[in-house]
Tab-separated table of C-alpha atoms and ligand atoms in Angstrom:
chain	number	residue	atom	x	y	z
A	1	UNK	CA	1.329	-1.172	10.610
A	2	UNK	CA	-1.812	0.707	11.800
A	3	UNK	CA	0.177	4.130	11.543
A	4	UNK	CA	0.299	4.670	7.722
A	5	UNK	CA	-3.321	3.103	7.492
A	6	UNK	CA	-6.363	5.786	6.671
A	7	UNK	CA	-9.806	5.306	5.674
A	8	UNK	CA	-13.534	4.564	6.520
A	9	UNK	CA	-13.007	2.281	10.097
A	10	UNK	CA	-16.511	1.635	10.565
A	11	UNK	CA	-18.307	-1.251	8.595
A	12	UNK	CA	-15.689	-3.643	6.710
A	13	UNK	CA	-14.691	-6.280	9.610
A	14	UNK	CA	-12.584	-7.730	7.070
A	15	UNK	CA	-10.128	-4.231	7.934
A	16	UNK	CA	-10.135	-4.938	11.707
A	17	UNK	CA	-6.901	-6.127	11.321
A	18	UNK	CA	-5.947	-3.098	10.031
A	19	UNK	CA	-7.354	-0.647	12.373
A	20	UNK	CA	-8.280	-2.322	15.407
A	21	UNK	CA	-4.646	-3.785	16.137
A	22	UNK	CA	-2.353	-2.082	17.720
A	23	UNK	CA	1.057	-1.034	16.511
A	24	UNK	CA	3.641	-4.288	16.312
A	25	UNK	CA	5.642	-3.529	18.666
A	26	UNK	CA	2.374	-3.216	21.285
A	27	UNK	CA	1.800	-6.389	21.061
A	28	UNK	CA	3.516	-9.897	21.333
A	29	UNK	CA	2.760	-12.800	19.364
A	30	UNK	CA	2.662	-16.340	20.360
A	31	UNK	CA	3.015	-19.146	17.718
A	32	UNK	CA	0.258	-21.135	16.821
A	33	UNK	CA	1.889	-23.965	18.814
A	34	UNK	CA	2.165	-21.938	21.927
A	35	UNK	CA	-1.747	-20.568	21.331
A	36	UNK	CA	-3.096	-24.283	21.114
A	37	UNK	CA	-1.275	-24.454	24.549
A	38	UNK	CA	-3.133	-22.072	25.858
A	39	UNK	CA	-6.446	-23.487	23.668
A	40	UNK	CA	-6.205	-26.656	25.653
A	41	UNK	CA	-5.578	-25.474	28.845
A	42	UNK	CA	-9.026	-23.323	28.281
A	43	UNK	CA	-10.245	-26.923	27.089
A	44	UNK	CA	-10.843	-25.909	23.769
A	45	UNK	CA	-10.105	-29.129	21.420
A	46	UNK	CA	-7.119	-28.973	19.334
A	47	UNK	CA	-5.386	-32.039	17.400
A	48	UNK	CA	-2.386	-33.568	19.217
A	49	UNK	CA	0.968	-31.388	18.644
A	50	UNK	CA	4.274	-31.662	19.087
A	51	UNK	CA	6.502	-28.782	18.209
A	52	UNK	CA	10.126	-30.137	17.054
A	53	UNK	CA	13.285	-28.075	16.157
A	54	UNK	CA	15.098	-30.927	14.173
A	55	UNK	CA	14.280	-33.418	11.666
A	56	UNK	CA	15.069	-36.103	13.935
A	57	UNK	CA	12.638	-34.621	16.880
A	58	UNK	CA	9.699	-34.546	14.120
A	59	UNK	CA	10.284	-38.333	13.728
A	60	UNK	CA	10.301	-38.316	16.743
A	61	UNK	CA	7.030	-36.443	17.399
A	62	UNK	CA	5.085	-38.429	14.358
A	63	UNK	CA	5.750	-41.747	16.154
A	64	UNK	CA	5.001	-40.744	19.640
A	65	UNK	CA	1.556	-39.139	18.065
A	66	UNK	CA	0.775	-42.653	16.469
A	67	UNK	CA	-1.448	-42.666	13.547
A	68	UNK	CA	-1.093	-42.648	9.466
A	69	UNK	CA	-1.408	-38.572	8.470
A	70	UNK	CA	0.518	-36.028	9.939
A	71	UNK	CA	0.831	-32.397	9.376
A	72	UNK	CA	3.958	-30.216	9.390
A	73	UNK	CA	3.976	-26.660	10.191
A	74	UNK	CA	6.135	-23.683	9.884
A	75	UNK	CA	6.009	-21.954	13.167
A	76	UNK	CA	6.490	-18.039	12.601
A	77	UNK	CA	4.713	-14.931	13.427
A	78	UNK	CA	2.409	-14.624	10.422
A	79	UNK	CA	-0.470	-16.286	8.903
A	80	UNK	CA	-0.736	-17.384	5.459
A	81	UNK	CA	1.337	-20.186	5.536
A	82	UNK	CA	-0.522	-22.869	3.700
A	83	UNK	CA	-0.248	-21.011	0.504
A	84	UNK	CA	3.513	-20.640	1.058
A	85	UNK	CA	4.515	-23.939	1.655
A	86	UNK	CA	4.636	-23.776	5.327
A	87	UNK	CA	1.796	-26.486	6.277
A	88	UNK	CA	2.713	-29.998	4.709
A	89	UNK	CA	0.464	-33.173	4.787
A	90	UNK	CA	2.861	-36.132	5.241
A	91	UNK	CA	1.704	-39.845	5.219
A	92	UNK	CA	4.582	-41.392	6.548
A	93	UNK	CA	7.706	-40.957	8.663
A	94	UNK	CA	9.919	-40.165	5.612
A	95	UNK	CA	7.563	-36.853	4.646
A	96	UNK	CA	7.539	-36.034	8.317
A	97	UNK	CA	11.384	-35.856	8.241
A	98	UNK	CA	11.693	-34.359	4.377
A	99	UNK	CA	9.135	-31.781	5.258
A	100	UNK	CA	10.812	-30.713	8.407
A	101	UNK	CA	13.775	-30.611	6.546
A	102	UNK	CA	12.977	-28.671	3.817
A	103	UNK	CA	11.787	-26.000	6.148
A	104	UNK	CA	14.154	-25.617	9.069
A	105	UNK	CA	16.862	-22.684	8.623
A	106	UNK	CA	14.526	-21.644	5.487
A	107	UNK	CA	13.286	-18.016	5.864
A	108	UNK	CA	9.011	-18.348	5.198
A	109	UNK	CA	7.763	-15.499	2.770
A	110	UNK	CA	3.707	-15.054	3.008
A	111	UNK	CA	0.925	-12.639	2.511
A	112	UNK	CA	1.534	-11.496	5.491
A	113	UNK	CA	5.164	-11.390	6.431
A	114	UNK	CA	6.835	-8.923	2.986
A	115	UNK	CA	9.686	-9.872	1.045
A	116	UNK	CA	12.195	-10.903	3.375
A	117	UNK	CA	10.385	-13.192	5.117
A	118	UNK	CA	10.375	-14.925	8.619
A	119	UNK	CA	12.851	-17.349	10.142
A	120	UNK	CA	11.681	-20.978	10.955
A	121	UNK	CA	13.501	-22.446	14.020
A	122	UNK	CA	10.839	-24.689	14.871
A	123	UNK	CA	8.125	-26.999	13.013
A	124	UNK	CA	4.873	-27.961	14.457
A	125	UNK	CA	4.179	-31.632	14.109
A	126	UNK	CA	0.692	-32.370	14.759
A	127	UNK	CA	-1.816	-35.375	14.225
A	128	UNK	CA	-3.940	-35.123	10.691
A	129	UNK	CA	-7.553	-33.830	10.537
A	130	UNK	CA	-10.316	-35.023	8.182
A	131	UNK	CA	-11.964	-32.066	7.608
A	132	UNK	CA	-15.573	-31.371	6.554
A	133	UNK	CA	-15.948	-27.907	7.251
A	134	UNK	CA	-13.452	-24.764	7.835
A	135	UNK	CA	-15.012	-21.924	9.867
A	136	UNK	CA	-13.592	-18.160	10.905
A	137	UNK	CA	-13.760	-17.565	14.071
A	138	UNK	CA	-11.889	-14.493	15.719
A	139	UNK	CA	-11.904	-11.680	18.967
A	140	UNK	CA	-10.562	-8.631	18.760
A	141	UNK	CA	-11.473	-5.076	20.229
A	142	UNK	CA	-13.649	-2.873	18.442
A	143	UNK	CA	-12.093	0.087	19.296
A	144	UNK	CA	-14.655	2.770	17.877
A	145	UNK	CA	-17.530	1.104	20.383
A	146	UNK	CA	-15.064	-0.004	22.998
A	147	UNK	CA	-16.006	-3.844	23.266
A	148	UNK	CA	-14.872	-7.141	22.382
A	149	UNK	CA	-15.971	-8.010	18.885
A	150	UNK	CA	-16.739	-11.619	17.646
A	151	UNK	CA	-16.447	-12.062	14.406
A	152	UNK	CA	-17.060	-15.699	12.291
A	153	UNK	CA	-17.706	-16.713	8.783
A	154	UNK	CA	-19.091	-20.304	7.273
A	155	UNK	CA	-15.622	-19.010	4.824
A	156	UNK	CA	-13.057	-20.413	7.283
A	157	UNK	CA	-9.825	-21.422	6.202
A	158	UNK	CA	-9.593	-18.364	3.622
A	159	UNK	CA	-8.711	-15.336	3.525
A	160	UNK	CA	-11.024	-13.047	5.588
A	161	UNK	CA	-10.110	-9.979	3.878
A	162	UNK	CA	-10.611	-11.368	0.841
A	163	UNK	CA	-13.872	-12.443	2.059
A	164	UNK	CA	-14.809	-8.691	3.605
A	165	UNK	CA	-13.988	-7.190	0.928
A	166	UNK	CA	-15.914	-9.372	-2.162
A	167	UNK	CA	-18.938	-11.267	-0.038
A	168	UNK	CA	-19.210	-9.151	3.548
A	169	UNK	CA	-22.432	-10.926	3.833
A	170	UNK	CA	-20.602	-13.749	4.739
A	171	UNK	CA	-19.038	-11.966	7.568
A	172	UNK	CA	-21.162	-12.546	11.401
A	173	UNK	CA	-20.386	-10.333	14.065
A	174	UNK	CA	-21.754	-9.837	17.910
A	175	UNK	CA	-20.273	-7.170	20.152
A	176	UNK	CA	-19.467	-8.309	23.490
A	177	UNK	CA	-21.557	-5.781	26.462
A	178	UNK	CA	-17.884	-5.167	28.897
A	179	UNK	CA	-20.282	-5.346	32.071
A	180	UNK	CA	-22.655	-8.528	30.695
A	181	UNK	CA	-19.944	-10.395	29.358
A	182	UNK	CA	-19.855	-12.571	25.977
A	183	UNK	CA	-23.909	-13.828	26.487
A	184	UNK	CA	-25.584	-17.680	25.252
A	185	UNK	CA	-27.858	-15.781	22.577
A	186	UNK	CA	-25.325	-13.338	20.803
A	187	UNK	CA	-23.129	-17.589	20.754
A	188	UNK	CA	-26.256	-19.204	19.731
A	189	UNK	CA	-27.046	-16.613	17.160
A	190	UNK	CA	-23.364	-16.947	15.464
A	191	UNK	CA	-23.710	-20.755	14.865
A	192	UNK	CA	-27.150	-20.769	13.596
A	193	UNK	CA	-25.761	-18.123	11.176
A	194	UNK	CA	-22.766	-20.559	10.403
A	195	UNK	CA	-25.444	-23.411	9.963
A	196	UNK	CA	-24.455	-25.251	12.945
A	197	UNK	CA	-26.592	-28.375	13.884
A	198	UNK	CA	-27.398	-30.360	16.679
A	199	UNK	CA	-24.985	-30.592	19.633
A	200	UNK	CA	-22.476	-28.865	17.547
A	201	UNK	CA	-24.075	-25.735	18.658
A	202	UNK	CA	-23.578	-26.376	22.592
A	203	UNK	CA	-19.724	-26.851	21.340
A	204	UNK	CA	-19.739	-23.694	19.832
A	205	UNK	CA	-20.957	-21.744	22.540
A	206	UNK	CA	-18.151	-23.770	24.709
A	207	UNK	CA	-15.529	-23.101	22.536
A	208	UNK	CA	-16.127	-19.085	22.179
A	209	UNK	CA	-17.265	-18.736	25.697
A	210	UNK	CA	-13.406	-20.541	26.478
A	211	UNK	CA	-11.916	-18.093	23.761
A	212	UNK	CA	-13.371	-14.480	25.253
A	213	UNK	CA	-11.858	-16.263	28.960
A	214	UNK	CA	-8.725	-16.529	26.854
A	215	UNK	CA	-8.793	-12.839	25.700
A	216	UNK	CA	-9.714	-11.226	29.247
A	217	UNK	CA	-7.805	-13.559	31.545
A	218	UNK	CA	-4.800	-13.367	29.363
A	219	UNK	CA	-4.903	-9.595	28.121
A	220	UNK	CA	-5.091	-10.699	24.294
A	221	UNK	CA	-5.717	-8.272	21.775
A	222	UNK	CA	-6.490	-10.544	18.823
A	223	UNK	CA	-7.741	-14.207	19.105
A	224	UNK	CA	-8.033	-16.165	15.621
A	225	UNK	CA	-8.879	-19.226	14.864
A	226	UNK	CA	-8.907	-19.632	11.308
A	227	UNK	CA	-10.120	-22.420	10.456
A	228	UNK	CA	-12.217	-23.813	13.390
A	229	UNK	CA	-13.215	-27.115	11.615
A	230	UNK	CA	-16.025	-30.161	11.749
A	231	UNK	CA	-13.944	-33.127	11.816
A	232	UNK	CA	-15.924	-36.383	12.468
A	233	UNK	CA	-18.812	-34.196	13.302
A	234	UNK	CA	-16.887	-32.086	15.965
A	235	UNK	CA	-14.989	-28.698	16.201
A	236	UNK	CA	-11.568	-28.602	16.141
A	237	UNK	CA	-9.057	-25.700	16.656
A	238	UNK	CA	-7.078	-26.562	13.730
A	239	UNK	CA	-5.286	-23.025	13.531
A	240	UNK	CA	-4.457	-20.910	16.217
A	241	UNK	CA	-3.213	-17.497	16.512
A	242	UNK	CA	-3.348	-15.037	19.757
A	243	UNK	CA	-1.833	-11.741	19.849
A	244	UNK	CA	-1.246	-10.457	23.669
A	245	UNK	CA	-1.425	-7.057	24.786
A	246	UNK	CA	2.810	-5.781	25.214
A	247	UNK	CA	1.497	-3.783	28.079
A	248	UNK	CA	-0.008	-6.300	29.911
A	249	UNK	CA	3.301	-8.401	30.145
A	250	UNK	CA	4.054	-7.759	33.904
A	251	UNK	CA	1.110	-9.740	34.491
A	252	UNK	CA	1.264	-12.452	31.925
A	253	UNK	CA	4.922	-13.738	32.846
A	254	UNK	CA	3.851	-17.504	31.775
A	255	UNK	CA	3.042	-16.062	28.424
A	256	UNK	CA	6.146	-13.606	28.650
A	257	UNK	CA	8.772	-16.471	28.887
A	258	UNK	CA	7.145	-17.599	25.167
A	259	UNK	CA	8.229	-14.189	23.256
A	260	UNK	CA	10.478	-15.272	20.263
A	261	UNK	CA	12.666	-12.336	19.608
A	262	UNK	CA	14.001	-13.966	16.079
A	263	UNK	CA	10.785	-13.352	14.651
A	264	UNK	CA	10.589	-10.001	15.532
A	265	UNK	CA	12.314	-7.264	12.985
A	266	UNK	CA	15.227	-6.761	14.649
A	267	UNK	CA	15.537	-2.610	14.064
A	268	UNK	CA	11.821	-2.142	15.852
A	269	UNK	CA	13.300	-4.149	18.334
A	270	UNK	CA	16.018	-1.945	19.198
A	271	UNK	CA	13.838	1.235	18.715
A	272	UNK	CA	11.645	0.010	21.480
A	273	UNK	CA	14.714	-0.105	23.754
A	274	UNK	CA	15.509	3.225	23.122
A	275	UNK	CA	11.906	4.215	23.525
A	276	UNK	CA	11.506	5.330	19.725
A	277	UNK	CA	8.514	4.746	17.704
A	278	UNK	CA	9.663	2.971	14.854
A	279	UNK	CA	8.302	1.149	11.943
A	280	UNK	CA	10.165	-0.100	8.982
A	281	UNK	CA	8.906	0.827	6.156
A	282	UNK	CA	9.753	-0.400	2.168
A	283	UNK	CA	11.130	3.551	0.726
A	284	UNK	CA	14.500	4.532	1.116
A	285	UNK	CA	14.309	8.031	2.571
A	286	UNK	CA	14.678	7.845	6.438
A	287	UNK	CA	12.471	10.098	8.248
A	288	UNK	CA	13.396	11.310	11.722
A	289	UNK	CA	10.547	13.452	13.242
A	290	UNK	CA	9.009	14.314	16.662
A	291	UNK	CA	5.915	13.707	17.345
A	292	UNK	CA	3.748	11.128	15.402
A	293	UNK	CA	1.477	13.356	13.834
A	294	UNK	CA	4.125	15.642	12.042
A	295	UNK	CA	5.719	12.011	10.926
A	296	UNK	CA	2.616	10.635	9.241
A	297	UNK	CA	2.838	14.275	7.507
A	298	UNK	CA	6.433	13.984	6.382
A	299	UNK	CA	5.635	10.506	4.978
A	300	UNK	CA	2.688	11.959	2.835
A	301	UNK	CA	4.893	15.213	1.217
A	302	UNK	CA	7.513	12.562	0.741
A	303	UNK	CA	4.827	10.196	-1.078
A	304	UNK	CA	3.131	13.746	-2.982
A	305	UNK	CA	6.745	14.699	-4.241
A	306	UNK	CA	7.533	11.162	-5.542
A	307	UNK	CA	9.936	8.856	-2.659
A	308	UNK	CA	8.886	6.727	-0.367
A	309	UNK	CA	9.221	6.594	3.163
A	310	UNK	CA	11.945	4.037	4.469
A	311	UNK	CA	10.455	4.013	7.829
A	312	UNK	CA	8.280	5.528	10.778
A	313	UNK	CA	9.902	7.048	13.276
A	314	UNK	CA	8.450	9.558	15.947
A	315	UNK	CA	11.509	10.883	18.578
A	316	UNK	CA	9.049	11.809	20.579
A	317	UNK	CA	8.435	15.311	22.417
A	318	UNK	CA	11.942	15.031	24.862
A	319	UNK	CA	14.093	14.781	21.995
A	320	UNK	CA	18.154	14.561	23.434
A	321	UNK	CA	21.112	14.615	21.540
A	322	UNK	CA	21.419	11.023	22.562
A	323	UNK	CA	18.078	9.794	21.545
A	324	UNK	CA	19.059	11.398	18.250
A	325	UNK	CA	22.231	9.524	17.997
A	326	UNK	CA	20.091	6.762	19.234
A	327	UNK	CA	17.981	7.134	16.046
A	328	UNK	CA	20.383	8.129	13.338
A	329	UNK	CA	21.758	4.657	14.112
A	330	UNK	CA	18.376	2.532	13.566
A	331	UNK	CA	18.039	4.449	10.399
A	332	UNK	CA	21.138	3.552	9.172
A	333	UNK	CA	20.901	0.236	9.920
A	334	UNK	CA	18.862	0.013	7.528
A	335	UNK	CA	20.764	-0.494	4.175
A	336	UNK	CA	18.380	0.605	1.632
A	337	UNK	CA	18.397	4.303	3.336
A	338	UNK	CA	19.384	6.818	0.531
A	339	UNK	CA	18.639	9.954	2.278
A	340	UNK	CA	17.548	10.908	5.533
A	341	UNK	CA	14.868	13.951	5.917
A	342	UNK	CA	15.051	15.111	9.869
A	343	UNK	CA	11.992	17.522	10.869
A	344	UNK	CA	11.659	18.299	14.070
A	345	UNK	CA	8.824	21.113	15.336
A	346	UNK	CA	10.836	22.797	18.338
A	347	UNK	CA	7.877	23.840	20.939
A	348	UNK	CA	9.133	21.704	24.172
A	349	UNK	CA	12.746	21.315	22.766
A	350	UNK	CA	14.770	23.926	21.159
A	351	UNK	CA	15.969	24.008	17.791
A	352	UNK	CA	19.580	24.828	18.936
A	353	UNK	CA	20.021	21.757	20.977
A	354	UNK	CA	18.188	19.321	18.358
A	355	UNK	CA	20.754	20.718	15.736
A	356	UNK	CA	23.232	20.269	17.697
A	357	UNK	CA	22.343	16.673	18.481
A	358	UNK	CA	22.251	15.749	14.715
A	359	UNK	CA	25.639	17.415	14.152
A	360	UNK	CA	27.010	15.095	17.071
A	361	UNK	CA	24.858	11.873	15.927
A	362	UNK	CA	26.210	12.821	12.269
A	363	UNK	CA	29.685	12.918	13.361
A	364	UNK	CA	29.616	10.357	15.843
A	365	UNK	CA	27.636	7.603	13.366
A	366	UNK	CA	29.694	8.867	10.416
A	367	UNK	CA	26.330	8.793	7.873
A	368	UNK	CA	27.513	8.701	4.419
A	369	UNK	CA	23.723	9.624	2.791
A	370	UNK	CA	22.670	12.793	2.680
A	371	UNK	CA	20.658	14.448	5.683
A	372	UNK	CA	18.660	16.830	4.988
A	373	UNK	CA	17.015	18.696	8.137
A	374	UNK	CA	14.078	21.338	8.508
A	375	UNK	CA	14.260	22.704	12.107
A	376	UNK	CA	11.265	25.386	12.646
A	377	UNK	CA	9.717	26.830	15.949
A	378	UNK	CA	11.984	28.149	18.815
A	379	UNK	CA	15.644	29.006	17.988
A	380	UNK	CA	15.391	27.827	14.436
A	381	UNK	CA	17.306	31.006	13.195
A	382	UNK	CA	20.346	30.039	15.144
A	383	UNK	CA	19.592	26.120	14.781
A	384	UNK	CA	20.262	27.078	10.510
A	385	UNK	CA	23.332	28.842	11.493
A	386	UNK	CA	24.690	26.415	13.513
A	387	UNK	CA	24.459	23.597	10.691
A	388	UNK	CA	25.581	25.895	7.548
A	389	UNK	CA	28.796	26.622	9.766
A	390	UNK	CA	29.263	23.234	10.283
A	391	UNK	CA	31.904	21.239	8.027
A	392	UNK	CA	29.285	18.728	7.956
A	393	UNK	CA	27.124	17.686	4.641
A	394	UNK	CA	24.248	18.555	6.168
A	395	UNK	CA	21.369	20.283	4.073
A	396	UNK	CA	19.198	22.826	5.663
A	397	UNK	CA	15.515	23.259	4.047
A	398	UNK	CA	13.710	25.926	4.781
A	399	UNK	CA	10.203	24.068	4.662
A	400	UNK	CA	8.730	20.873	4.809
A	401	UNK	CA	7.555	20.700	0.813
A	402	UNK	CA	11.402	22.190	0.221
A	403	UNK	CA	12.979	19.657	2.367
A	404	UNK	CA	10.842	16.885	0.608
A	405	UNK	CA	11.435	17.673	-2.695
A	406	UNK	CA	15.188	17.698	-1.130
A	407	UNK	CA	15.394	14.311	0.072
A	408	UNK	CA	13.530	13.072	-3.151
A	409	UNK	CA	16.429	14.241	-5.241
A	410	UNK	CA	18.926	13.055	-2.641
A	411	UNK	CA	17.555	9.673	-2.812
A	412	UNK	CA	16.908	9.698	-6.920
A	413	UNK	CA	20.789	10.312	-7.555
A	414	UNK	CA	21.642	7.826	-4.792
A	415	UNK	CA	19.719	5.142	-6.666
A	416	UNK	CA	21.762	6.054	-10.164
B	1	GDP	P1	-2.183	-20.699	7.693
B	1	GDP	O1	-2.191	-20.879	6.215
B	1	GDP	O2	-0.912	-20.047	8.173
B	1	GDP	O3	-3.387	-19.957	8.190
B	1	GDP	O4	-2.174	-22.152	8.357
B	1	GDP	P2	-3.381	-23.124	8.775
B	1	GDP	O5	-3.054	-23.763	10.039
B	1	GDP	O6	-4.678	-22.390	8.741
B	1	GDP	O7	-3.365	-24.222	7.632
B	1	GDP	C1	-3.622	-23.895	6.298
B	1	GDP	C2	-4.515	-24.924	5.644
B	1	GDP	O8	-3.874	-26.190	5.661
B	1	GDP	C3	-5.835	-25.165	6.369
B	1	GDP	O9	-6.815	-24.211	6.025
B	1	GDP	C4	-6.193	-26.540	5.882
B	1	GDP	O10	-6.843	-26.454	4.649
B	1	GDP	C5	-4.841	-27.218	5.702
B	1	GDP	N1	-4.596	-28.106	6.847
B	1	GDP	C6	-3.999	-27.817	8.009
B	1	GDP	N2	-4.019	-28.857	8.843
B	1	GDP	C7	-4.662	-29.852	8.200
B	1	GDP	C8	-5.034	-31.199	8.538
B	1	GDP	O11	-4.791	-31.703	9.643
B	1	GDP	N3	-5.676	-31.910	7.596
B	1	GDP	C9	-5.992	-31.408	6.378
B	1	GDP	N4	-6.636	-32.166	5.507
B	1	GDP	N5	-5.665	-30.150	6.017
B	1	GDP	C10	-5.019	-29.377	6.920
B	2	MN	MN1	-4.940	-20.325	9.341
């Protein structure tokens, strides 16, 4: 959720995540099982995989793998897993099944996923690793000097923002030159700094050299392997994560046909549809705003005067009675909405027509919280009218700190 993220961008690689990402709904995530596809087809080694989607087809899997370890993983669009229970070391056929069955039709909280979790419809059952080493190793854009950043650690197989933030010195990173391409030195100079030896460091350079083809051929915006291990004395791709580039989808229709809508939340989903900017938030007062700037603003007056924000959403500039009928039902999808705050600036649109879209959205949705709505700019005069004639609950502010304070009250008596 880049939009409600501020601070200093420039040194911490450890908050590239952060602010280097795009918005969610930008992007489209592949599992880890789908990015090892692409991994091998790149010839990068992985361990032999087989994802299953029953308890039966992990048997299934674990025999047709061969060997004595197997590992078990919950396939869902977040990292974090191990911690959580969703990576599972099983040593014979009866763990394969029990762990497989313990995690199908669960819902997979992590670090990275909030409360409610993800869905997991399918389990990754791949071959065991000894491991002797775990190494970071990601690409993503550094957006402030426009290129392709590497970054790696010798602290693989942790948490890299935990490792940013307490021991950056542990954090290597090259920038990739767009026109000269990902170059043997800036490889060479990562795996001396991650104490590679020996012909481990021609595998290196092979394996990152494969990974920045991966991120231009394929219109990634995030590559991560986390960790990149030394098994037996070679690298392994033992976790795989690549985020692709939404826009770029008309081109990538191999990677297209791998989108798994149930792991995507299923309100941003239908905002994208409708070509609204949404992001769900924790609060419970809704905002409705146009333009993305004026919503970060509403979120912060709402935050100063005590509430929290129950989502993002920017109508955008063209805002129609229909796109706000469109939007009051998103918000109210959402259950935990107490009160809903509408501001809407009216340069391009008027005032007039955006109050009467929320009186028709109101009416037509039937919203039982309060709505509370600050129209200023053209035709806000008559906009006010229009709603205090209205048999409608709706509350007019007269500012944005007013209709704040407003919705904080709203949603404080809603929550008695
Ligand atoms: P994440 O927690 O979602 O990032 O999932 P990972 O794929 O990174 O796995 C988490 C951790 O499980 C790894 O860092 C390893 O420590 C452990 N793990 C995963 N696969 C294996 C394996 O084949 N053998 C061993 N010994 N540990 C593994
Ligand atoms: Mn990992």
């Amino acid at each position: 959720m880049t939009a409600v993220q501020s601070g200093d961008r420039s040194t911490i690689p450890g908050e590239y995540r952060l602010f280097f990402q795009p918005e969610s709904q930008d992007l489209m995530n592949l599992h880890e099982y789908q990015s090892k596809e692409v991994f091998r087809e790149f010839g990068i080694p992985v361990p032999a995989g087989r994802a299953a989607k029953s308890a039966e087809e992990a048997v299934a899997a674990a025999q047709s793998l061969g060997g004595k370890l197997w590992v078990v993983k919950a396939q869902v669009h977040a990292g974090g897993r191990g911690k959580a229970g969703g990576v599972k070391l099983a040593r014979d056929l009866d763990a394969v099944r029990a762990a497989t069955a313990d995690m199908l039709g669960q819902r997979l909280v992590t670090k990275q996923t909030g409360p409610e979790g993800l869905p997991i419809e399918t389990v990754y059952v791949e071959s065991g690793s000894a491991i002797e080493r775990e190494i970071y190793l990601s690409l993503t854009l550094n957006r402030e000097r426009g290129r392709v950043a590497v970054i790696a650690s010798a602290a693989g197989g942790m948490d890299i923002e935990e490792v940013a933030a307490h021991t950056p010195e542990q954090i290597l990173r090259v920038d990739i030159h767009p026109a000269a391409g990902l170059q043997g030195y800036q490889c060479r100079k990562l795996a001396f700094g991650l104490g590679l030896k020996g012909p481990q460091i021609g595998k290196f350079q092979s394996i990152l050299m494969a990974l920045y083809r991966i991120y231009q051929e394929r219109d990634a915006a995030l590559i991560e392997v986390n960790p990149l291990i030394v098994s037996n004395g070679e690298l392994v791709a033992l976790d795989a994560k690549i985020n692709i580039d939404a826009n770029a989808m008309f081109r990538q229709k191999a990677l297209a046909a791998m989108r798994d809508p149930s792991q995507e939340d299923p309100i941003e989903r239908a905002a994208s549809e409708h070509d609204l900017n949404y992001v769900s938030l924790d609060g419970d007062i809704a905002c409705m705003v146009n333009g993305a700037g004026l919503a970060m603003a509403t979120m912060d007056l709402i935050k100063l005067h005590g509430g929290n924000p129950a989502n993002f959403l920017d109508v955008g500039g063209g805002a129609t009675a229909e796109r706000v009928t469109a939007a009051f039902k998103l918000i109210l999808s959402n259950k935990k909405v107490r009160a809903i705050l509408v501001n809407i600036f009216g340069g391009i649109v008027r005032c007039d027509l955006i109050a009467e879209g929320v009186m028709i959205a109101v009416k037509q949705v039937g919203v039982a919280v309060p709505v509370i709505v600050r129209l200023e700019g053209t035709n806000a005069e008559q906009a006010r009218e229009m709603l205090a004639h209205s048999a409608l609950a709706i509350t007019p502010a007269t500012d944005l700190t007013d209709a704040a304070k407003k919705a904080v009250a709203f949603a404080a008596n809603g929550r008695k």
